[in-house]
mmCIF file of C-alpha atoms in Angstrom:
data_model
loop_
_atom_site.group_PDB
_atom_site.id
_atom_site.type_symbol
_atom_site.label_atom_id
_atom_site.label_comp_id
_atom_site.label_asym_id
_atom_site.label_seq_id
_atom_site.Cartn_x
_atom_site.Cartn_y
_atom_site.Cartn_z
ATOM 1 C CA MET A 87 115.454 145.983 95.455
ATOM 2 C CA ALA A 88 118.378 145.621 97.849
ATOM 3 C CA LYS A 89 121.001 142.997 97.119
ATOM 4 C CA GLY A 90 123.937 141.365 98.827
ATOM 5 C CA SER A 91 124.736 142.129 102.424
ATOM 6 C CA THR A 92 122.105 144.895 102.639
ATOM 7 C CA ALA A 93 119.356 142.460 101.670
ATOM 8 C CA ALA A 94 120.755 139.823 104.049
ATOM 9 C CA VAL A 95 120.705 142.263 106.975
ATOM 10 C CA ALA A 96 117.127 143.313 106.196
ATOM 11 C CA ARG A 97 116.042 139.691 105.971
ATOM 12 C CA ALA A 98 117.817 138.808 109.222
ATOM 13 C CA GLN A 99 116.136 141.735 110.979
ATOM 14 C CA GLN A 100 112.736 140.588 109.749
ATOM 15 C CA PHE A 101 113.326 137.030 111.008
ATOM 16 C CA ALA A 102 114.649 138.335 114.347
ATOM 17 C CA ARG A 103 111.493 140.396 114.889
ATOM 18 C CA ASN A 104 109.226 137.421 114.188
ATOM 19 C CA LYS A 105 111.024 134.531 115.910
ATOM 20 C CA GLN A 106 111.932 133.998 119.540
ATOM 21 C CA TRP A 107 115.200 132.050 119.164
ATOM 22 C CA PHE A 108 118.168 132.060 116.810
ATOM 23 C CA LEU A 109 121.115 129.788 116.150
ATOM 24 C CA GLN A 110 124.307 131.223 114.711
ATOM 25 C CA MET A 111 126.891 128.831 113.262
ATOM 26 C CA ASP A 112 129.973 128.955 111.094
ATOM 27 C CA VAL A 113 132.176 126.407 109.399
ATOM 28 C CA ARG A 114 135.472 126.164 111.267
ATOM 29 C CA LYS A 115 138.462 127.100 109.077
ATOM 30 C CA TYR A 116 136.111 127.120 106.129
ATOM 31 C CA PHE A 117 138.394 128.180 103.278
ATOM 32 C CA ASP A 118 141.133 125.815 104.492
ATOM 33 C CA SER A 119 138.706 122.893 104.699
ATOM 34 C CA ILE A 120 137.089 123.075 101.249
ATOM 35 C CA ASP A 121 137.648 119.727 99.543
ATOM 36 C CA HIS A 122 138.871 120.151 95.967
ATOM 37 C CA ALA A 123 137.333 116.897 94.730
ATOM 38 C CA VAL A 124 133.903 117.716 96.189
ATOM 39 C CA LEU A 125 133.991 121.251 94.757
ATOM 40 C CA LYS A 126 135.061 120.021 91.320
ATOM 41 C CA GLU A 127 132.335 117.360 91.278
ATOM 42 C CA ARG A 128 129.684 119.956 92.135
ATOM 43 C CA LEU A 129 131.000 122.315 89.483
ATOM 44 C CA ARG A 130 130.796 119.514 86.903
ATOM 45 C CA ARG A 131 127.168 118.868 87.773
ATOM 46 C CA PHE A 132 126.363 122.539 87.316
ATOM 47 C CA PHE A 133 128.540 123.545 84.340
ATOM 48 C CA GLY A 134 129.017 121.639 81.095
ATOM 49 C CA ASP A 135 131.666 123.673 79.290
ATOM 50 C CA ALA A 136 134.920 121.668 79.248
ATOM 51 C CA ALA A 137 137.148 124.737 78.819
ATOM 52 C CA LEU A 138 135.502 126.485 81.756
ATOM 53 C CA LEU A 139 135.874 123.383 83.925
ATOM 54 C CA ARG A 140 139.584 123.114 83.023
ATOM 55 C CA LEU A 141 140.021 126.751 84.051
ATOM 56 C CA PHE A 142 138.187 126.097 87.335
ATOM 57 C CA ASP A 143 140.434 123.069 87.947
ATOM 58 C CA ARG A 144 143.574 125.152 87.382
ATOM 59 C CA ILE A 145 142.362 127.833 89.794
ATOM 60 C CA ILE A 146 141.331 125.319 92.454
ATOM 61 C CA ASP A 147 144.534 123.280 92.123
ATOM 62 C CA SER A 148 146.740 126.382 92.379
ATOM 63 C CA TYR A 149 146.366 126.572 96.167
ATOM 64 C CA GLN A 150 146.339 124.012 98.976
ATOM 65 C CA THR A 151 146.444 124.171 102.763
ATOM 66 C CA ALA A 152 146.594 120.374 102.878
ATOM 67 C CA PRO A 153 146.572 117.796 100.070
ATOM 68 C CA GLY A 154 143.406 118.396 98.026
ATOM 69 C CA LYS A 155 142.010 121.037 100.384
ATOM 70 C CA GLY A 156 141.757 124.778 100.677
ATOM 71 C CA LEU A 157 141.015 127.963 98.781
ATOM 72 C CA PRO A 158 142.928 131.233 99.152
ATOM 73 C CA ILE A 159 141.189 133.847 101.274
ATOM 74 C CA GLY A 160 140.549 137.097 99.453
ATOM 75 C CA SER A 161 140.481 135.804 95.897
ATOM 76 C CA LEU A 162 137.284 136.734 94.049
ATOM 77 C CA THR A 163 136.998 133.227 92.579
ATOM 78 C CA SER A 164 137.416 131.776 96.063
ATOM 79 C CA GLN A 165 134.449 133.789 97.300
ATOM 80 C CA HIS A 166 132.280 132.471 94.470
ATOM 81 C CA PHE A 167 133.513 128.895 94.944
ATOM 82 C CA ALA A 168 132.939 129.155 98.704
ATOM 83 C CA ASN A 169 129.338 130.276 98.213
ATOM 84 C CA PHE A 170 128.749 127.627 95.556
ATOM 85 C CA TYR A 171 130.225 124.879 97.788
ATOM 86 C CA LEU A 172 127.592 125.406 100.505
ATOM 87 C CA MET A 173 124.566 125.591 98.187
ATOM 88 C CA PRO A 174 123.515 122.002 99.033
ATOM 89 C CA MET A 175 123.527 122.928 102.722
ATOM 90 C CA ASP A 176 121.385 125.985 101.964
ATOM 91 C CA ARG A 177 118.893 123.727 100.219
ATOM 92 C CA MET A 178 118.864 121.226 103.092
ATOM 93 C CA VAL A 179 118.229 123.914 105.736
ATOM 94 C CA LYS A 180 115.497 125.614 103.730
ATOM 95 C CA GLU A 181 113.730 122.577 102.266
ATOM 96 C CA GLU A 182 114.233 119.814 104.836
ATOM 97 C CA LEU A 183 114.541 121.732 108.103
ATOM 98 C CA ARG A 184 112.235 124.497 106.833
ATOM 99 C CA LEU A 185 113.943 127.126 108.960
ATOM 100 C CA PRO A 186 114.243 130.826 108.196
ATOM 101 C CA TYR A 187 117.891 131.122 107.227
ATOM 102 C CA VAL A 188 120.493 133.684 106.193
ATOM 103 C CA ARG A 189 124.071 132.833 105.187
ATOM 104 C CA TYR A 190 127.110 134.916 104.336
ATOM 105 C CA MET A 191 130.040 132.742 103.202
ATOM 106 C CA ASP A 192 130.492 130.279 106.075
ATOM 107 C CA ASP A 193 128.483 132.183 108.706
ATOM 108 C CA PHE A 194 124.786 131.506 108.948
ATOM 109 C CA VAL A 195 121.836 132.059 111.235
ATOM 110 C CA CYS A 196 118.552 130.153 111.600
ATOM 111 C CA TRP A 197 115.491 131.259 113.542
ATOM 112 C CA ALA A 198 112.622 129.412 115.251
ATOM 113 C CA ASP A 199 110.069 129.893 117.984
ATOM 114 C CA ASP A 200 111.118 126.602 119.607
ATOM 115 C CA ARG A 201 114.647 126.254 120.977
ATOM 116 C CA ASP A 202 114.547 122.468 120.601
ATOM 117 C CA VAL A 203 113.879 122.824 116.878
ATOM 118 C CA LEU A 204 117.143 124.762 116.585
ATOM 119 C CA LYS A 205 119.052 122.205 118.654
ATOM 120 C CA ALA A 206 117.821 119.410 116.386
ATOM 121 C CA GLY A 207 118.595 121.526 113.333
ATOM 122 C CA ARG A 208 122.146 122.082 114.537
ATOM 123 C CA LYS A 209 122.698 118.332 114.787
ATOM 124 C CA GLN A 210 121.362 117.825 111.268
ATOM 125 C CA VAL A 211 123.566 120.590 109.858
ATOM 126 C CA GLU A 212 126.620 119.122 111.591
ATOM 127 C CA GLN A 213 125.794 115.659 110.255
ATOM 128 C CA PHE A 214 125.250 117.019 106.746
ATOM 129 C CA ALA A 215 128.577 118.880 106.855
ATOM 130 C CA ALA A 216 130.441 115.795 108.065
ATOM 131 C CA GLU A 217 128.930 113.577 105.363
ATOM 132 C CA SER A 218 128.787 115.974 102.417
ATOM 133 C CA LEU A 219 131.525 118.551 102.875
#
């Protein structure tokens, strides 16, 4: 079974063959915009080990592009944190919008047979990002 980017490409190709329209989006200045408090709160809901959470806090707090924001680009932990940070958006797109969806870091694509469905989905994603990220 293929994993990672190979699996994502195969999945994207399958969706592209079966759907008429696609919407590609990305989060502007994603790593710079990650909110430390939001990330830490989500980590606390997912992990219970106090020592691990203290380590996460130290890593997150070690870098800022603005007060309380940002993750360094290229750090392995940053890649994991960045993927983890957008998990609620993944869930919203898949479960509420019910759109075929592939994401790599902050770039993602949705497919539909109706262009208006994608336009409405874009508005919902933008609203979710503004309220939750």
